[in-house]
PDB file of C-alpha atoms in Angstrom:
ATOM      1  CA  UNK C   1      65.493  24.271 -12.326  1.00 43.00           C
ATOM      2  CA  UNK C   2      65.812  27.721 -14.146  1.00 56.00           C
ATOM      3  CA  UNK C   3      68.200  30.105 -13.782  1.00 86.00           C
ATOM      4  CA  UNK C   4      66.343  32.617 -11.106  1.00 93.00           C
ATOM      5  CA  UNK C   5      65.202  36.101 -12.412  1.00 96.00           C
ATOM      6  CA  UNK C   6      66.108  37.811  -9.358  1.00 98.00           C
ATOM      7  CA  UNK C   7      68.408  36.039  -6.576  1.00 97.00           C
ATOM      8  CA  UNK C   8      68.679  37.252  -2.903  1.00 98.00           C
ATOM      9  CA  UNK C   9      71.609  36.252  -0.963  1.00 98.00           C
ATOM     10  CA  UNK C  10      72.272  37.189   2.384  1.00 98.00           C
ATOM     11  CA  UNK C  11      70.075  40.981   2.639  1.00 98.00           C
ATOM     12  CA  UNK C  12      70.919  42.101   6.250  1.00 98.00           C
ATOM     13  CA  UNK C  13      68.370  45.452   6.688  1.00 98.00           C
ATOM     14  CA  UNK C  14      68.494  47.909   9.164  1.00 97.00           C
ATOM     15  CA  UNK C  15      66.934  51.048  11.117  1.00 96.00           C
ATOM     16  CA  UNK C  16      68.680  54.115  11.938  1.00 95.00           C
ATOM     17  CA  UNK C  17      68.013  55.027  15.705  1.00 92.00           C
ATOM     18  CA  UNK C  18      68.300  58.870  17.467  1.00 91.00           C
ATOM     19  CA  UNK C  19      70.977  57.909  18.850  1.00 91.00           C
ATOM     20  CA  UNK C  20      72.892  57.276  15.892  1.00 88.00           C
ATOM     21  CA  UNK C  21      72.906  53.187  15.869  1.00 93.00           C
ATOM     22  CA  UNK C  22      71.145  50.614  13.774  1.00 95.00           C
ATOM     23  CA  UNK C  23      68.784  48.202  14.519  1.00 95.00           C
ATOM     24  CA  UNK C  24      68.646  44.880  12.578  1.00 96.00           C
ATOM     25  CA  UNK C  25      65.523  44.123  11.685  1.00 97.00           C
ATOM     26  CA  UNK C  26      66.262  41.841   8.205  1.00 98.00           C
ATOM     27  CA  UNK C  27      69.089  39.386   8.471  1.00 97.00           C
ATOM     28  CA  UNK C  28      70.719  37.278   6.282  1.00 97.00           C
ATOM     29  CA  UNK C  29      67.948  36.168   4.387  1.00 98.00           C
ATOM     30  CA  UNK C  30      68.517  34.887   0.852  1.00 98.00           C
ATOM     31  CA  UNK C  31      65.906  33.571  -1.489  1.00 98.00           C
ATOM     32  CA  UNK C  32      65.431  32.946  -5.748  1.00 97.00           C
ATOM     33  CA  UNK C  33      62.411  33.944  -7.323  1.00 98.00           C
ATOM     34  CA  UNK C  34      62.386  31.577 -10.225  1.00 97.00           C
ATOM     35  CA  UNK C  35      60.436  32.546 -13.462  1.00 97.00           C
ATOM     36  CA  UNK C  36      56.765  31.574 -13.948  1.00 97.00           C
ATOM     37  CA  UNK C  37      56.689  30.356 -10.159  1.00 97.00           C
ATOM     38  CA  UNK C  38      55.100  31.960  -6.843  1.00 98.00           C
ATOM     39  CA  UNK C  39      57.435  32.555  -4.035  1.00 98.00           C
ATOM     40  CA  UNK C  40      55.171  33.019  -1.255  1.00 97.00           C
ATOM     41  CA  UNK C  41      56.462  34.822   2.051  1.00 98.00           C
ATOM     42  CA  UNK C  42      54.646  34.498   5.530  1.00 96.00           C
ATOM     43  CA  UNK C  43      54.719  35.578   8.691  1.00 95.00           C
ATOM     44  CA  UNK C  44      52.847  38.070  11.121  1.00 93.00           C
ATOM     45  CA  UNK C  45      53.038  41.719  10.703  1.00 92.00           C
ATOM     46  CA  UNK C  46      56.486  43.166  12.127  1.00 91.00           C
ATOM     47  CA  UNK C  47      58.459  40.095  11.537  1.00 95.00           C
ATOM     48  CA  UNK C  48      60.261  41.848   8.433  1.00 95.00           C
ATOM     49  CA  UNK C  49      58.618  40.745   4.729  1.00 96.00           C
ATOM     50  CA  UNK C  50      57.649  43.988   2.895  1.00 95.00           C
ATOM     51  CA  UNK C  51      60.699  45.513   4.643  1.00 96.00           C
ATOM     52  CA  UNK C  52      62.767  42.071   2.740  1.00 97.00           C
ATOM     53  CA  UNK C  53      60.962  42.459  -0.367  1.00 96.00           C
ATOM     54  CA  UNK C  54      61.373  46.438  -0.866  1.00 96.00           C
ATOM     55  CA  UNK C  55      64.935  46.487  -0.020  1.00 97.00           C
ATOM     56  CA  UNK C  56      65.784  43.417  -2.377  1.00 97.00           C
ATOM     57  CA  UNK C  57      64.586  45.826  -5.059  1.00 97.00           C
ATOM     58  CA  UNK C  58      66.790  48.645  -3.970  1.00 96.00           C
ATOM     59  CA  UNK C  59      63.770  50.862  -2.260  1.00 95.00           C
ATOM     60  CA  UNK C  60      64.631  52.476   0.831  1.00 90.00           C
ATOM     61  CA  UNK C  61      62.769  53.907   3.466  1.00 88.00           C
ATOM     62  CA  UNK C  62      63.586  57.017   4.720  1.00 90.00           C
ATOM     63  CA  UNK C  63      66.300  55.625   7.903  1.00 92.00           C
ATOM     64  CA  UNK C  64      66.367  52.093   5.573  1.00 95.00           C
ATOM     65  CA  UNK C  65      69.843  50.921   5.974  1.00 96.00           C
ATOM     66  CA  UNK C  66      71.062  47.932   3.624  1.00 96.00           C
ATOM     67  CA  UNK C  67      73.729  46.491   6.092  1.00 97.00           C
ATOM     68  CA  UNK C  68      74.928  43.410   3.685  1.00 97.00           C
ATOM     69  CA  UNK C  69      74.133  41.145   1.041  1.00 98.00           C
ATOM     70  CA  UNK C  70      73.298  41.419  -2.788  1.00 98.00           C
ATOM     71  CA  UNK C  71      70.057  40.942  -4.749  1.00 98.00           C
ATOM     72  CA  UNK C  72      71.190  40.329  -8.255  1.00 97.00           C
ATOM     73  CA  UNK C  73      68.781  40.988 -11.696  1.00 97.00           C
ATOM     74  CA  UNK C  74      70.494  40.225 -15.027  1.00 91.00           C
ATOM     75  CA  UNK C  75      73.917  40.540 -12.996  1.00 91.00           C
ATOM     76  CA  UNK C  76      72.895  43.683 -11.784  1.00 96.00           C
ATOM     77  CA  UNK C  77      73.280  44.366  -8.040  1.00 98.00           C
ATOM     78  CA  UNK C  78      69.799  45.950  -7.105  1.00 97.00           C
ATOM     79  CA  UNK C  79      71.445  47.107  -3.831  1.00 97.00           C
ATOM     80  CA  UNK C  80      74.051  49.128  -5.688  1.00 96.00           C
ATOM     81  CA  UNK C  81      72.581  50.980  -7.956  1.00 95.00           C
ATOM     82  CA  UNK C  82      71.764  55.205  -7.670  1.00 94.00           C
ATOM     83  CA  UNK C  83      67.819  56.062  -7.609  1.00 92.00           C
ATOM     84  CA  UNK C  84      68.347  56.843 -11.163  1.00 94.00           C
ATOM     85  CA  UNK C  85      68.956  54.068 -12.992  1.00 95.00           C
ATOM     86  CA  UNK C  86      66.648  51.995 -10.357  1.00 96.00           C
ATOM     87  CA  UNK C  87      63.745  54.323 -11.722  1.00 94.00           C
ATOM     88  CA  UNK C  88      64.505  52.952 -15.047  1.00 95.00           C
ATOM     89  CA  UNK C  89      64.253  49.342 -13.655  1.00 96.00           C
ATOM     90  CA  UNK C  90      61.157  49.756 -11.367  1.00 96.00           C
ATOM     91  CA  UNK C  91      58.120  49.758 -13.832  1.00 94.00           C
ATOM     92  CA  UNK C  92      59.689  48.119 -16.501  1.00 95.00           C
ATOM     93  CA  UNK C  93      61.503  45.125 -15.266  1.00 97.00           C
ATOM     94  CA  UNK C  94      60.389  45.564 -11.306  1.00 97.00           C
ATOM     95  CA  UNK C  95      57.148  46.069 -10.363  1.00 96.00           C
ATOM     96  CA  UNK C  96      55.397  46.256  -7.268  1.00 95.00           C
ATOM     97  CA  UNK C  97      51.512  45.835  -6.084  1.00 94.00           C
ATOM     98  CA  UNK C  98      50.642  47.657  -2.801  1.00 87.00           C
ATOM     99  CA  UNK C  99      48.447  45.852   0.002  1.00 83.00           C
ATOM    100  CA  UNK C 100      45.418  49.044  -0.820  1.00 81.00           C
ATOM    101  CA  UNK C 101      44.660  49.737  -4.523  1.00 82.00           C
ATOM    102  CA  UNK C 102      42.595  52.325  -3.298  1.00 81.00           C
ATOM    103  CA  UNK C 103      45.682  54.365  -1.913  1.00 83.00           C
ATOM    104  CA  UNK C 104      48.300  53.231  -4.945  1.00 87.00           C
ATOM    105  CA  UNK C 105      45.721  54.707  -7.513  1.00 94.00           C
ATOM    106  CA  UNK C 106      45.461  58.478  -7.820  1.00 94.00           C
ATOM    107  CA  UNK C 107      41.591  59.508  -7.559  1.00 94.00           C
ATOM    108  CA  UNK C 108      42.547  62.457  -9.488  1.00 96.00           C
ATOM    109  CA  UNK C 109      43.424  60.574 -12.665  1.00 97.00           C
ATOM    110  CA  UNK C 110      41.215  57.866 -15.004  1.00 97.00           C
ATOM    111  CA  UNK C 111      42.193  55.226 -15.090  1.00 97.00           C
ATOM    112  CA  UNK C 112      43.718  55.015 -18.897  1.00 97.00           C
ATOM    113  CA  UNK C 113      46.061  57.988 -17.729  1.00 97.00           C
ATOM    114  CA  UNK C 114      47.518  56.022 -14.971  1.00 96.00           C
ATOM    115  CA  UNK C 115      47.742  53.014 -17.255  1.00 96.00           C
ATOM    116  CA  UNK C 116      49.667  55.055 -20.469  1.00 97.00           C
ATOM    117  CA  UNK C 117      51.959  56.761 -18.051  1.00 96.00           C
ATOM    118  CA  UNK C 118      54.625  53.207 -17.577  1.00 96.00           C
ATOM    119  CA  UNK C 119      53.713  52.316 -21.410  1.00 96.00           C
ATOM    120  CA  UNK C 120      54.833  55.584 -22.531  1.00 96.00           C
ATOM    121  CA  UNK C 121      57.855  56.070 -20.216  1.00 95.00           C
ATOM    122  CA  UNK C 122      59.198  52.499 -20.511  1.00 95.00           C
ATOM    123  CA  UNK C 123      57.989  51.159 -23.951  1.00 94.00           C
ATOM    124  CA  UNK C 124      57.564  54.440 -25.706  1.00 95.00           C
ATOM    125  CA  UNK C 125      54.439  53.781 -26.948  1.00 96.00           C
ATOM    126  CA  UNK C 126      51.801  56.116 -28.385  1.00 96.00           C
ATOM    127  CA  UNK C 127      48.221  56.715 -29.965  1.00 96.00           C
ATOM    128  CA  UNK C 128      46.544  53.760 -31.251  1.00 97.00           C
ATOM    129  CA  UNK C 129      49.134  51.335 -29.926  1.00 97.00           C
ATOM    130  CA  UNK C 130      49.252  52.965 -26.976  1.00 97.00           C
ATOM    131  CA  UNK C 131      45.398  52.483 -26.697  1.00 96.00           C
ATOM    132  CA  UNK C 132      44.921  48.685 -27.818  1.00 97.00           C
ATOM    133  CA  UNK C 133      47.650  48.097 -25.190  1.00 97.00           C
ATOM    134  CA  UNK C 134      45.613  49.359 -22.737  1.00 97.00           C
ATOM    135  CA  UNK C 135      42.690  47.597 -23.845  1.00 97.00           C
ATOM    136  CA  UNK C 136      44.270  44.472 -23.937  1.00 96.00           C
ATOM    137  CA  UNK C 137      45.721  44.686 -20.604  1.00 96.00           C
ATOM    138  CA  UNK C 138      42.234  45.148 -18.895  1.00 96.00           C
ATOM    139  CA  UNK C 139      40.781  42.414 -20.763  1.00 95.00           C
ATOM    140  CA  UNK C 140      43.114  40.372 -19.815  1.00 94.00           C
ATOM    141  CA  UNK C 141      42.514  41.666 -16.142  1.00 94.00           C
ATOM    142  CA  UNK C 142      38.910  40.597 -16.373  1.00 93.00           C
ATOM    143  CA  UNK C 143      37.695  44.402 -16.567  1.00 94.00           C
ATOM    144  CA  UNK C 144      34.107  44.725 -18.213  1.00 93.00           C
ATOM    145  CA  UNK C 145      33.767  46.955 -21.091  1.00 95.00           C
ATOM    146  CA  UNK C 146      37.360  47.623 -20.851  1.00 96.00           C
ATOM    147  CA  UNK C 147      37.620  50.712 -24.102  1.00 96.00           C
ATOM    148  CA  UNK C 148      35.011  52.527 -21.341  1.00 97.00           C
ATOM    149  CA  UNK C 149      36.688  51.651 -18.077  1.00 97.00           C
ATOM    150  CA  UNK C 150      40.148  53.733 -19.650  1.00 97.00           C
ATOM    151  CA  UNK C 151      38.125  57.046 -19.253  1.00 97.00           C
ATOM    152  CA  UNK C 152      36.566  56.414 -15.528  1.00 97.00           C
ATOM    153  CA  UNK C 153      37.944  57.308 -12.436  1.00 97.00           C
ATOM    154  CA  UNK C 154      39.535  54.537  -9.821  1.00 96.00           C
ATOM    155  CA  UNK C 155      36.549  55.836  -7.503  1.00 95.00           C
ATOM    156  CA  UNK C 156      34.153  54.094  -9.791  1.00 96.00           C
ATOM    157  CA  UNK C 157      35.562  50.565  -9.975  1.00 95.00           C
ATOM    158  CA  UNK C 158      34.877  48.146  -6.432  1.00 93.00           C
ATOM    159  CA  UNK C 159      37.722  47.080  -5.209  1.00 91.00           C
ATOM    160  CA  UNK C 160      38.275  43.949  -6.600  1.00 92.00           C
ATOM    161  CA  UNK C 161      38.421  45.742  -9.971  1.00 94.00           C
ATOM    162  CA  UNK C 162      40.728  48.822  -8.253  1.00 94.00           C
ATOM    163  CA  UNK C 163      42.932  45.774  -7.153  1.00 92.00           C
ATOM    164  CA  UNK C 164      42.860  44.422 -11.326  1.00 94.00           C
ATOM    165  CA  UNK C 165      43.812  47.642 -12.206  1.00 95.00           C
ATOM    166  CA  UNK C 166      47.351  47.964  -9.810  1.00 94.00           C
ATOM    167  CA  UNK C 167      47.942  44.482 -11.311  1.00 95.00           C
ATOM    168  CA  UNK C 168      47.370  46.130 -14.562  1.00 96.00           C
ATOM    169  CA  UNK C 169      49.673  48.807 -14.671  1.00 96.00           C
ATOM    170  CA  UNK C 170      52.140  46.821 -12.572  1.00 96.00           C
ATOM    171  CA  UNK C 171      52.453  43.984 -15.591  1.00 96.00           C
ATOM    172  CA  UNK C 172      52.018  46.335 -18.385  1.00 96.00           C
ATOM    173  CA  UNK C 173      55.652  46.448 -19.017  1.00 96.00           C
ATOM    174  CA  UNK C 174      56.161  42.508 -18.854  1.00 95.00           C
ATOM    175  CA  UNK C 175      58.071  42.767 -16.087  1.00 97.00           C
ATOM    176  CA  UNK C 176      60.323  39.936 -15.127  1.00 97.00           C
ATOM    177  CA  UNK C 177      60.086  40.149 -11.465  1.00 98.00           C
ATOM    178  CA  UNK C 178      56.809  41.080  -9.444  1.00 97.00           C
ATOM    179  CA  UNK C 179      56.207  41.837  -5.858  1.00 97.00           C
ATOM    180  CA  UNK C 180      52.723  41.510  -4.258  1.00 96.00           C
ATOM    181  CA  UNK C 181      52.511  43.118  -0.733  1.00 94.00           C
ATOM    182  CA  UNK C 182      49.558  41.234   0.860  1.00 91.00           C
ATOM    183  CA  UNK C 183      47.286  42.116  -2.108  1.00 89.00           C
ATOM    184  CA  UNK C 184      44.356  40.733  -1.698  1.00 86.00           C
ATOM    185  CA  UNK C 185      44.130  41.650   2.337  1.00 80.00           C
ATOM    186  CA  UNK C 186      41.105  44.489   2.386  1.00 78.00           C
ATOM    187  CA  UNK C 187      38.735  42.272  -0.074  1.00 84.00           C
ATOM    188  CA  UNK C 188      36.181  39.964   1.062  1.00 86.00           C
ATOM    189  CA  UNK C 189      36.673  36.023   0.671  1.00 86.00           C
ATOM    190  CA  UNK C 190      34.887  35.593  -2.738  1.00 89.00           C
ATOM    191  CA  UNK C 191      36.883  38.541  -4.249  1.00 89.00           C
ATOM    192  CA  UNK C 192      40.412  37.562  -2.932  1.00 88.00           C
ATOM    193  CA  UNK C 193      40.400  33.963  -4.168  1.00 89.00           C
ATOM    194  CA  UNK C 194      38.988  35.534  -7.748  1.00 90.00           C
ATOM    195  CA  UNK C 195      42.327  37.835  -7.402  1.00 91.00           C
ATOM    196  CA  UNK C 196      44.379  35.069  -6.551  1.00 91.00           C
ATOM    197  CA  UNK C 197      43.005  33.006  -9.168  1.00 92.00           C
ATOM    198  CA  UNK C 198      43.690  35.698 -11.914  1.00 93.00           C
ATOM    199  CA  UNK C 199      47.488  36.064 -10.421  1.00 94.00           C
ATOM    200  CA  UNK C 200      48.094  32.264 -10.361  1.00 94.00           C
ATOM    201  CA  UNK C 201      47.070  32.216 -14.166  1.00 95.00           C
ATOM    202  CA  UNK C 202      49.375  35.239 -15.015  1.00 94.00           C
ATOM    203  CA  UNK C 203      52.154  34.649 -13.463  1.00 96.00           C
ATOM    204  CA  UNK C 204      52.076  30.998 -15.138  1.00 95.00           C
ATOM    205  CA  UNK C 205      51.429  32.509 -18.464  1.00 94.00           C
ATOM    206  CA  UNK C 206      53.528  35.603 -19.151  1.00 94.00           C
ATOM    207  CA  UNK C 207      56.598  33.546 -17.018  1.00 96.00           C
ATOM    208  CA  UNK C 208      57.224  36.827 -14.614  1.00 97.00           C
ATOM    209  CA  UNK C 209      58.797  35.518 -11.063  1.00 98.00           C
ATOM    210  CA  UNK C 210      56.914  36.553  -7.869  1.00 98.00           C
ATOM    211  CA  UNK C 211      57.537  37.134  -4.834  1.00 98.00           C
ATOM    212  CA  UNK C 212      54.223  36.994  -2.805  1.00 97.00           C
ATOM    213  CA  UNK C 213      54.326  38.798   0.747  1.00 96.00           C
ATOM    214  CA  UNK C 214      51.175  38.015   3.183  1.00 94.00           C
ATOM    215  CA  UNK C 215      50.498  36.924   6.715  1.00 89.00           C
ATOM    216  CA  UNK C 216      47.580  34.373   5.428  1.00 88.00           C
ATOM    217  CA  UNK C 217      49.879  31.102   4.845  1.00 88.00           C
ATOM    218  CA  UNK C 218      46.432  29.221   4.177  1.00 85.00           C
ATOM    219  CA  UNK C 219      46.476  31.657   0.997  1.00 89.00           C
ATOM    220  CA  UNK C 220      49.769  31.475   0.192  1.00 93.00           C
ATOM    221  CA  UNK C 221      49.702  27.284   0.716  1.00 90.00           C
ATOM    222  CA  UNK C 222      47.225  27.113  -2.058  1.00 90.00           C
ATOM    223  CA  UNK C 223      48.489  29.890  -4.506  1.00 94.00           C
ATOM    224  CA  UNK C 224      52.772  29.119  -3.766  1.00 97.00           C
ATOM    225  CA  UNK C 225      55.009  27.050  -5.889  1.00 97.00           C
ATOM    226  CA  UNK C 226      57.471  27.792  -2.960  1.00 97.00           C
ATOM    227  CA  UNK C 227      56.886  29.122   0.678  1.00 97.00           C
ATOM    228  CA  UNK C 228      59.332  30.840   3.111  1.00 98.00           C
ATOM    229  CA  UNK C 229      58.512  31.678   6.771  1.00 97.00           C
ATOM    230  CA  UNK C 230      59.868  34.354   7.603  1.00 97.00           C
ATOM    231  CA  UNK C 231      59.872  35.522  12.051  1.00 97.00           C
ATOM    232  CA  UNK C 232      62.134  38.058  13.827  1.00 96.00           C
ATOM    233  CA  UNK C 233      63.940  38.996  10.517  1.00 97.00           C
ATOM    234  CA  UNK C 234      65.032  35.823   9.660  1.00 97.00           C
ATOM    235  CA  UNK C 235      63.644  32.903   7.153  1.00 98.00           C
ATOM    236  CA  UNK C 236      62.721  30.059   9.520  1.00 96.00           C
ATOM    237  CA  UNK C 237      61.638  27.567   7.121  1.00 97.00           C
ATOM    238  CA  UNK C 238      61.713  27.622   3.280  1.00 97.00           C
ATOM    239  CA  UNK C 239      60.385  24.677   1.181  1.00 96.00           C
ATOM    240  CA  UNK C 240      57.970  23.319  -1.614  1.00 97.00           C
ATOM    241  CA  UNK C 241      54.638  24.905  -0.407  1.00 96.00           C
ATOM    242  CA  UNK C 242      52.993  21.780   0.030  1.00 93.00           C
ATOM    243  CA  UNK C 243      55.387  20.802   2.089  1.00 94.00           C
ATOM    244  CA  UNK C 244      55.455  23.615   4.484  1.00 94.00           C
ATOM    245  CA  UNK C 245      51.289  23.895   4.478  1.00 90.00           C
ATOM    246  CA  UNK C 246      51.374  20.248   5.242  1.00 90.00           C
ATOM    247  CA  UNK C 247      54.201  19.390   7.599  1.00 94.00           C
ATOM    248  CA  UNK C 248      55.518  22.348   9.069  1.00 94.00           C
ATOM    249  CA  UNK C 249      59.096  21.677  10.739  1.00 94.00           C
ATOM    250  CA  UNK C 250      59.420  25.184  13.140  1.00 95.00           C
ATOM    251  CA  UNK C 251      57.123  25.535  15.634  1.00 94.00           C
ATOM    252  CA  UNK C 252      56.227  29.319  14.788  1.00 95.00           C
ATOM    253  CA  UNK C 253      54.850  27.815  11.914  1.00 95.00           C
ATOM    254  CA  UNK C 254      53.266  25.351  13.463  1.00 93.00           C
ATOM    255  CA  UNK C 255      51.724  27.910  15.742  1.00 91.00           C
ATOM    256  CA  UNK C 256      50.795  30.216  12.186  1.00 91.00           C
ATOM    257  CA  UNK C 257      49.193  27.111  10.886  1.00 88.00           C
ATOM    258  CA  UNK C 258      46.960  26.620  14.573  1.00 86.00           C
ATOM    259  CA  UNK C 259      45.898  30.216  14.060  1.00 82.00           C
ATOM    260  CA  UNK C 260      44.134  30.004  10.805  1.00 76.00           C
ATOM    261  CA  UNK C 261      40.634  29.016  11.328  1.00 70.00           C
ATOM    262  CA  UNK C 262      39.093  25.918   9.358  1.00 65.00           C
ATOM    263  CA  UNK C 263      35.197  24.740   8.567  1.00 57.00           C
ATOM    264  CA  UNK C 264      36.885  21.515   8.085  1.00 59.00           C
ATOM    265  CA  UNK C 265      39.150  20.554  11.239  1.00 57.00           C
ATOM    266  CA  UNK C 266      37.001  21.033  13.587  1.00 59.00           C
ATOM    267  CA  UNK C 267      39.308  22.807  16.106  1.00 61.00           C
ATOM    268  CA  UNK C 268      39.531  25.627  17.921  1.00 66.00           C
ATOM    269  CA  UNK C 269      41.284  28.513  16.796  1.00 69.00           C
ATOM    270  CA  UNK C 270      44.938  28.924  18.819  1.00 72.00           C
ATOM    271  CA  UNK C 271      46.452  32.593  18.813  1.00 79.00           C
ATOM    272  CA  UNK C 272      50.044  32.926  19.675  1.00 88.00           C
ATOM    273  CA  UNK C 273      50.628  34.702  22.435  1.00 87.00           C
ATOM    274  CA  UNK C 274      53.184  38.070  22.752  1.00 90.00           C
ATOM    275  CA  UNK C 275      54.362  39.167  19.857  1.00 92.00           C
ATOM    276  CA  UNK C 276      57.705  39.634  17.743  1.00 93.00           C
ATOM    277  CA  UNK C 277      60.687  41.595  18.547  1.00 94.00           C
ATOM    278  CA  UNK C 278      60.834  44.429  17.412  1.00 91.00           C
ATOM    279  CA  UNK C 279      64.642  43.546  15.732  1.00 93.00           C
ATOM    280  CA  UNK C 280      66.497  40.620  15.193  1.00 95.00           C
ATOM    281  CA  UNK C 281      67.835  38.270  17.980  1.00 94.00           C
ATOM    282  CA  UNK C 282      71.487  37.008  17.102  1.00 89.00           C
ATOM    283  CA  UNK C 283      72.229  35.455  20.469  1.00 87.00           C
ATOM    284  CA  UNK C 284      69.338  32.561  20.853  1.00 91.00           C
ATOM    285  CA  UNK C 285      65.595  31.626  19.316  1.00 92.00           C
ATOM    286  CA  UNK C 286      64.105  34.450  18.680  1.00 94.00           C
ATOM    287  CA  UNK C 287      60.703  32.489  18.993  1.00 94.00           C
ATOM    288  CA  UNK C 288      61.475  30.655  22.629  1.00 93.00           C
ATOM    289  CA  UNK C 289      59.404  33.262  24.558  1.00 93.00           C
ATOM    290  CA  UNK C 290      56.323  32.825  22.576  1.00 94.00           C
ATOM    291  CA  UNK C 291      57.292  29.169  21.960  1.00 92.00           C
ATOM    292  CA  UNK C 292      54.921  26.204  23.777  1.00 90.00           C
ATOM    293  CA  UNK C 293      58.313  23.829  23.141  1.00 90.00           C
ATOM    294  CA  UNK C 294      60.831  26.051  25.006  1.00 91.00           C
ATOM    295  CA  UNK C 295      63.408  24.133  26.341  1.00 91.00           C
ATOM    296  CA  UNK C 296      67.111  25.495  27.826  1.00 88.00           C
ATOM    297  CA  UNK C 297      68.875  25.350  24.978  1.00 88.00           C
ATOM    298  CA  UNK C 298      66.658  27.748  22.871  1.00 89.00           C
ATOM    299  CA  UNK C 299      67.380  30.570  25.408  1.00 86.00           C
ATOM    300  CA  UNK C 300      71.268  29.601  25.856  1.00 79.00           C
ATOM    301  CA  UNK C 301      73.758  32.043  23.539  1.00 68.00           C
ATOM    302  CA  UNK C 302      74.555  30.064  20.398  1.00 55.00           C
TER     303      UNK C 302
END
């Protein structure tokens, strides 16, 4: 195995209430994002991923508080370093793809703008090797006519090809570490697996470890060299992807699994009733009062 390019151990995140106390809503979740691989993390909304993956690279919210833990890059502990150096990591050795290219592109700008503004800030570059970086970056992205496309505005591209250009500017740098927030969500079918496709092949090729947030685990089974599960703040179950799609130990992810509908099964559909709390739960399962297996000892203090 290689040596991971950015290592999680034990992040415990919290909320700042009114009343001057913290909720726990991340807790004591560790995880390696090894290069060239796909570390996918599941789980409905509220259950704590892009809250995980955004304080692991030293972002915080406003109320965000990082309670514990470390998330080392090249030695360098992500959770204890000053907005000011992080700014000089995120772009160029972190980057990040937002769930709605639409929103993480300004409408103001064209496109080549937005692309030459981490070249030139990170790599320095300028004029002609500014532009065939450019170019290069949204062939490689699958843009048509890509020397035109640097001069058009994002509202001119479909989405699929908004979504090609976030990936763009996010890998422009070679990053070593990329996080997708539930990229592909707002796309049709066709247009997500051709986005997930494209990822699969760069993140093989240019070696950059990923970390892959999304509530589909049918997507992330397929796309995932590795797959955590991640309910009430806490990983549940973390293994080979295969393994997890296949023969799910924890019985949320059974229940995730149930609730993903298949042409091929021929079953019905099974939603999970309730939903998660709204913070971590220290003193039993935090799953036992949605759980069909519930039995005394999941609901007795541990």
């Amino acid at each position: 195995m290689s040596q991971a390019a950015l290592h999680i151990r034990d992040l415990t995140v919290g909320y700042a209430r009114p009343d001057g106390d913290v909720n726990e809503v991340v807790w004591n979740v560790s995880l390696a994002l090894e290069p060239g691989t796909i570390t996918g993390l599941a789980g409905e909304s509220g259950c704590g991923k892009s809250t995980t993956a955004l304080a692991a690279i030293g972002y915080r919210s406003p109320g965000t508080r990082i309670l514990g833990g470390t998330s080392l890059l090249d030695g360098v502990d992500l959770l204890k370093v000053d907005t000011r150096r992080l700014r000089t990591i995120w772009g160029r050795h972190v980057s990040y793809v937002a769930q709605s290219a639409t929103t993480a592109l300004n409408p103001a700008i064209p496109v080549g703008r937005q692309l030459a503004q981490p070249l030139a800030v990170h790599m320095g570059l300028r004029g002609a090797a500014l532009r065939r970086r450019q170019v290069t970056l949204l062939e490689e992205m699958g843009l048509p006519d890509p020397e035109a496309a640097l001069s058009r505005y994002p509202f001119q591209f479909s989405g699929g090809q908004q979504q090609r250009i976030a990936i763009a500017i996010a890998l422009s740098c070679t990053p070593r570490v990329l996080l997708l927030d539930e990229p592909t969500t707002g796309l049709d079918v066709t247009t997500q697996a051709r986005i997930s496709t494209l990822l699969r092949s760069l993140v093989s090729e240019w070696g950059v470890a990923t970390l892959y947030v999304s509530h589909d685990l049918a997507l992330l089974g397929t796309i995932a060299d590795r797959l955590a599960v991640m309910y009430a703040g806490e990983v549940i179950e973390e293994a080979a992807a295969i393994a997890v799609a296949s023969r799910p130990r924890h019985p949320y992810t059974q229940a995730l699994i149930a609730a993903v509908p298949s042409a091929h099964l021929g079953r019905a559909v099974a939603g999970i009733p309730g939903r998660p709390p709204a913070k971590v739960v220290r003193d039993s399962c935090s799953f036992a009062p949605r759980c069909p297996h519930v039995v005394d000892a999941c609901t007795v203090d541990h």
